[in-house]
Amino acid sequence: MDKIWLKSYPEGVAAEIDCTQYRSLAHLLEEAFRKYAERNAYVCMDKFLTYGELDKLSQQMAAWLQGKGLKQGARVAIMLPNVLQYPVAMAAILRAGYTVVNVNPLYTPRELQHQLSDSGAEAIVVLENFATTLGQVLAKTQVKHVIVAAMGDLMGLKGAMVNFVVRNVKKMVPAYALPGSIQFKKMLAEGARQTLQPVKLGHADIAFLQYTGGTTGVSKGAVLLHSNVIANVLQNEAWLKPVMPDAATAPQLDFICALPLYHIYSLTVSALMGMRLGGMNVLIPNPRDIPGFVKEMAKYKIAVFPAVNTLYNALLNNADFAKLDFSSYKVCNGGGMAVQQAVADRWLKLTGCPIIEGYGMSETSPVVSANRCDIQEFSGTIGLPLPSTEIGILDDDGEPVPFGEAGEIAIRGPQVMAGYWRRDDETAKSMTPDGFFKTGDVGKMDERGYIRIVDRKKDMIIVSGFNVYPNEVEGVVAGHPGVLECACIGVPDANAGEAVKLFVVRKDPNLTVEQLQQFCKRELTAYKKPKYIEFRDELPKTNVGKILRRQLRDEKQAA
């Protein structure tokens, strides 16, 4: 394939990355522990954890896990929000030679049982706030070892007060029964009396089972090898080189970690790349508390901020956020969903730092493309393929389409998963014979190599034979000053086959359907105009803030 996008690369960004510098992710982490032992690696609720402390604590937990007789490659689940125990557990599992299964703490019992059973997890670390869910399904899984963490476990003397407030004042810990479980602090104490046995790990070992969000059907585990995730850390680092200082000589960089670490975007771009560069990750356990989030941000000189459109938008609509000092901002990454121009323009005007929109998936560790980090204006594209990445735009027969024509986005590169966990049929359906992963997303590539997402195949609306892509409609409507958030879906229509239905959360409480219809009439061609508009107090979202069109569709079908 002719990599035309390389001509559009910024100066200093290499076309290829070298994954051979690390044997495994454990090797990458242990290097960071040695190089930056005295630096703070993480902070949560004003409690700092140094690289040296993270090294020691993860060794203790790794030794404890090995002492339970788990064989190399065993799956160990992490069911934690963004608290200090997460990086300890992740590093421990990888160093012990096991596979991390990231679990959303807000899962329902049904969702949790599916993931634990499907992965075959034999151990789990869970925050006590969510232990009641685990208690309802534990007997139906293969899990033999349960570690229960409390919010204040790693917070020293302050921890006792934190735990008292969480349990007794805020009543955030429902009653649970987990016979045979062990408390996180006791587990560490036991592990301190044991010795971590060296494990031979290589690129082909499985580092993570990263379950897809299930927005397109049954949740499947993407098998991410050590090589996949190492590659993506190095790809992202290479891509940001034009704006990032040399980690060896520059002051430490602060990463804001508001998106959940159980999500691959935050895990790779915040946690792992942050540690590779010797940065400090500021953990935000609850980013939905925007006033509290803004107070935390005010304490640090943030340099790297990965987020989704909805989070950027929420911050822009908080008066105190506008009072912060943005002079340290170097990179604001936008992923997980389309970044809307109205949000990107406001963000740049306020902070002086552009949102660098990119694109990726759980199956690709996750980032595959991004806009140049030296841009100063919103492009509306997902940018260029990262180093060592190839992207093809394919027709329904799997053949490349000409520049400017829409087709399915397909990806080949070292960050692409090994396949779906125990789903050979699904893996076969998603891969081309020459090794490209078919994303199910529809896009176009121009002659410079820039890619524009048109939409997911499934989300496309067909009105009287014309294709309507929700991203386009939503992008236009989001530009109305009275609109806070919006989403659109296709609904059955007797005349046109389908019609566009728009759901809107108002910023201006006086905004009317008629005013919005006039705006859409002005901005959209007739067949793209929403036929129906419904105002809502909020829109359904995933835990990383991605709006769930599927849930809106399901509600309409049920009605």
PDB file of N, CA, C and O in Angstrom, residues 31 55 59 77 84 149 204 213 229 232 236 269 290 317 320 325 379 398 416-417 455-457 466 483 546:
ATOM      1  N   GLU A  31      11.289  -0.463  34.044  1.00  0.00           N
ATOM      2  CA  GLU A  31      12.242   0.573  33.656  1.00  0.00           C
ATOM      3  C   GLU A  31      11.833   1.923  34.250  1.00  0.00           C
ATOM      4  O   GLU A  31      12.671   2.670  34.771  1.00  0.00           O
ATOM      5  N   ASP A  55       6.361   0.454  42.641  1.00  0.00           N
ATOM      6  CA  ASP A  55       7.207  -0.712  42.416  1.00  0.00           C
ATOM      7  C   ASP A  55       7.047  -1.698  43.576  1.00  0.00           C
ATOM      8  O   ASP A  55       6.772  -2.897  43.387  1.00  0.00           O
ATOM      9  N   GLN A  59       4.969  -5.301  43.546  1.00  0.00           N
ATOM     10  CA  GLN A  59       5.716  -6.531  43.812  1.00  0.00           C
ATOM     11  C   GLN A  59       5.022  -7.370  44.874  1.00  0.00           C
ATOM     12  O   GLN A  59       4.922  -8.593  44.753  1.00  0.00           O
ATOM     13  N   ALA A  77      -9.112 -10.144  37.134  1.00  0.00           N
ATOM     14  CA  ALA A  77      -9.974  -8.999  36.827  1.00  0.00           C
ATOM     15  C   ALA A  77      -9.715  -7.839  37.783  1.00  0.00           C
ATOM     16  O   ALA A  77      -9.406  -8.033  38.957  1.00  0.00           O
ATOM     17  N   LEU A  84      -5.944   4.774  43.580  1.00  0.00           N
ATOM     18  CA  LEU A  84      -4.536   4.380  43.588  1.00  0.00           C
ATOM     19  C   LEU A  84      -4.336   2.872  43.479  1.00  0.00           C
ATOM     20  O   LEU A  84      -3.297   2.403  43.004  1.00  0.00           O
ATOM     21  N   ALA A 149     -10.996  -3.938  48.033  1.00  0.00           N
ATOM     22  CA  ALA A 149     -10.306  -2.681  48.335  1.00  0.00           C
ATOM     23  C   ALA A 149     -11.292  -1.662  48.889  1.00  0.00           C
ATOM     24  O   ALA A 149     -12.492  -1.702  48.590  1.00  0.00           O
ATOM     25  N   ALA A 204       4.331 -12.063  22.516  1.00  0.00           N
ATOM     26  CA  ALA A 204       3.157 -12.844  22.137  1.00  0.00           C
ATOM     27  C   ALA A 204       2.274 -13.219  23.323  1.00  0.00           C
ATOM     28  O   ALA A 204       1.209 -13.818  23.147  1.00  0.00           O
ATOM     29  N   GLY A 213     -17.329  -2.313  24.339  1.00  0.00           N
ATOM     30  CA  GLY A 213     -18.420  -1.721  25.107  1.00  0.00           C
ATOM     31  C   GLY A 213     -19.764  -2.362  24.870  1.00  0.00           C
ATOM     32  O   GLY A 213     -20.718  -2.090  25.585  1.00  0.00           O
ATOM     33  N   VAL A 229       0.131  -3.387  22.968  1.00  0.00           N
ATOM     34  CA  VAL A 229       0.024  -2.213  23.831  1.00  0.00           C
ATOM     35  C   VAL A 229       1.341  -1.445  23.879  1.00  0.00           C
ATOM     36  O   VAL A 229       1.349  -0.207  23.884  1.00  0.00           O
ATOM     37  N   ASN A 232       1.370   0.708  20.837  1.00  0.00           N
ATOM     38  CA  ASN A 232       0.518   1.891  20.856  1.00  0.00           C
ATOM     39  C   ASN A 232       1.052   2.976  21.775  1.00  0.00           C
ATOM     40  O   ASN A 232       0.912   4.170  21.484  1.00  0.00           O
ATOM     41  N   ASN A 236       1.903   6.598  20.128  1.00  0.00           N
ATOM     42  CA  ASN A 236       1.369   7.855  20.649  1.00  0.00           C
ATOM     43  C   ASN A 236       2.492   8.800  21.065  1.00  0.00           C
ATOM     44  O   ASN A 236       2.438  10.004  20.804  1.00  0.00           O
ATOM     45  N   VAL A 269      -3.137   5.967  26.912  1.00  0.00           N
ATOM     46  CA  VAL A 269      -2.686   7.345  26.693  1.00  0.00           C
ATOM     47  C   VAL A 269      -2.355   8.067  27.990  1.00  0.00           C
ATOM     48  O   VAL A 269      -1.455   8.913  28.024  1.00  0.00           O
ATOM     49  N   ILE A 290     -18.469  17.663  38.040  1.00  0.00           N
ATOM     50  CA  ILE A 290     -17.680  18.679  37.338  1.00  0.00           C
ATOM     51  C   ILE A 290     -17.112  19.734  38.300  1.00  0.00           C
ATOM     52  O   ILE A 290     -15.933  20.081  38.205  1.00  0.00           O
ATOM     53  N   ASN A 317     -18.907  24.491  30.042  1.00  0.00           N
ATOM     54  CA  ASN A 317     -20.147  25.063  30.576  1.00  0.00           C
ATOM     55  C   ASN A 317     -20.097  25.230  32.092  1.00  0.00           C
ATOM     56  O   ASN A 317     -21.130  25.432  32.732  1.00  0.00           O
ATOM     57  N   ASP A 320     -16.359  28.093  36.719  1.00  0.00           N
ATOM     58  CA  ASP A 320     -15.063  28.074  37.418  1.00  0.00           C
ATOM     59  C   ASP A 320     -13.945  27.532  36.526  1.00  0.00           C
ATOM     60  O   ASP A 320     -12.777  27.880  36.710  1.00  0.00           O
ATOM     61  N   ASP A 325      -5.747  28.279  35.029  1.00  0.00           N
ATOM     62  CA  ASP A 325      -4.553  28.638  34.266  1.00  0.00           C
ATOM     63  C   ASP A 325      -4.266  27.512  33.263  1.00  0.00           C
ATOM     64  O   ASP A 325      -4.019  26.372  33.662  1.00  0.00           O
ATOM     65  N   SER A 379     -10.127  20.303  12.210  1.00  0.00           N
ATOM     66  CA  SER A 379     -10.139  19.788  10.839  1.00  0.00           C
ATOM     67  C   SER A 379     -11.404  19.015  10.498  1.00  0.00           C
ATOM     68  O   SER A 379     -11.735  18.835   9.330  1.00  0.00           O
ATOM     69  N   GLY A 398     -14.459  -5.797  -0.182  1.00  0.00           N
ATOM     70  CA  GLY A 398     -13.128  -5.772   0.401  1.00  0.00           C
ATOM     71  C   GLY A 398     -12.072  -5.134  -0.471  1.00  0.00           C
ATOM     72  O   GLY A 398     -10.875  -5.241  -0.197  1.00  0.00           O
ATOM     73  N   VAL A 416      -2.921  -3.763  16.393  1.00  0.00           N
ATOM     74  CA  VAL A 416      -4.175  -4.490  16.141  1.00  0.00           C
ATOM     75  C   VAL A 416      -4.172  -5.800  16.933  1.00  0.00           C
ATOM     76  O   VAL A 416      -3.207  -6.560  16.918  1.00  0.00           O
ATOM     77  N   MET A 417      -5.284  -6.058  17.611  1.00  0.00           N
ATOM     78  CA  MET A 417      -5.427  -7.229  18.489  1.00  0.00           C
ATOM     79  C   MET A 417      -5.079  -8.540  17.780  1.00  0.00           C
ATOM     80  O   MET A 417      -5.110  -8.639  16.554  1.00  0.00           O
ATOM     81  N   ASP A 455     -19.689   7.492   9.407  1.00  0.00           N
ATOM     82  CA  ASP A 455     -20.430   6.941  10.537  1.00  0.00           C
ATOM     83  C   ASP A 455     -20.254   5.444  10.639  1.00  0.00           C
ATOM     84  O   ASP A 455     -19.628   4.827   9.778  1.00  0.00           O
ATOM     85  N   ARG A 456     -20.836   4.876  11.682  1.00  0.00           N
ATOM     86  CA  ARG A 456     -20.893   3.424  11.771  1.00  0.00           C
ATOM     87  C   ARG A 456     -21.930   2.937  10.771  1.00  0.00           C
ATOM     88  O   ARG A 456     -22.967   3.568  10.577  1.00  0.00           O
ATOM     89  N   LYS A 457     -21.642   1.815  10.129  1.00  0.00           N
ATOM     90  CA  LYS A 457     -22.590   1.254   9.172  1.00  0.00           C
ATOM     91  C   LYS A 457     -23.980   1.124   9.800  1.00  0.00           C
ATOM     92  O   LYS A 457     -24.995   1.424   9.196  1.00  0.00           O
ATOM     93  N   PHE A 466     -31.648   8.120   0.256  1.00  0.00           N
ATOM     94  CA  PHE A 466     -30.471   8.939   0.535  1.00  0.00           C
ATOM     95  C   PHE A 466     -29.866   8.539   1.885  1.00  0.00           C
ATOM     96  O   PHE A 466     -30.598   8.310   2.850  1.00  0.00           O
ATOM     97  N   VAL A 483     -28.216  24.731  22.314  1.00  0.00           N
ATOM     98  CA  VAL A 483     -28.112  23.274  22.462  1.00  0.00           C
ATOM     99  C   VAL A 483     -26.908  22.907  23.318  1.00  0.00           C
ATOM    100  O   VAL A 483     -25.795  23.362  23.053  1.00  0.00           O
ATOM    101  N   LYS A 546     -19.660   8.499  26.066  1.00  0.00           N
ATOM    102  CA  LYS A 546     -20.077   8.351  24.674  1.00  0.00           C
ATOM    103  C   LYS A 546     -21.592   8.181  24.643  1.00  0.00           C
ATOM    104  O   LYS A 546     -22.144   7.312  25.323  1.00  0.00           O
TER     105      LYS A 546
END
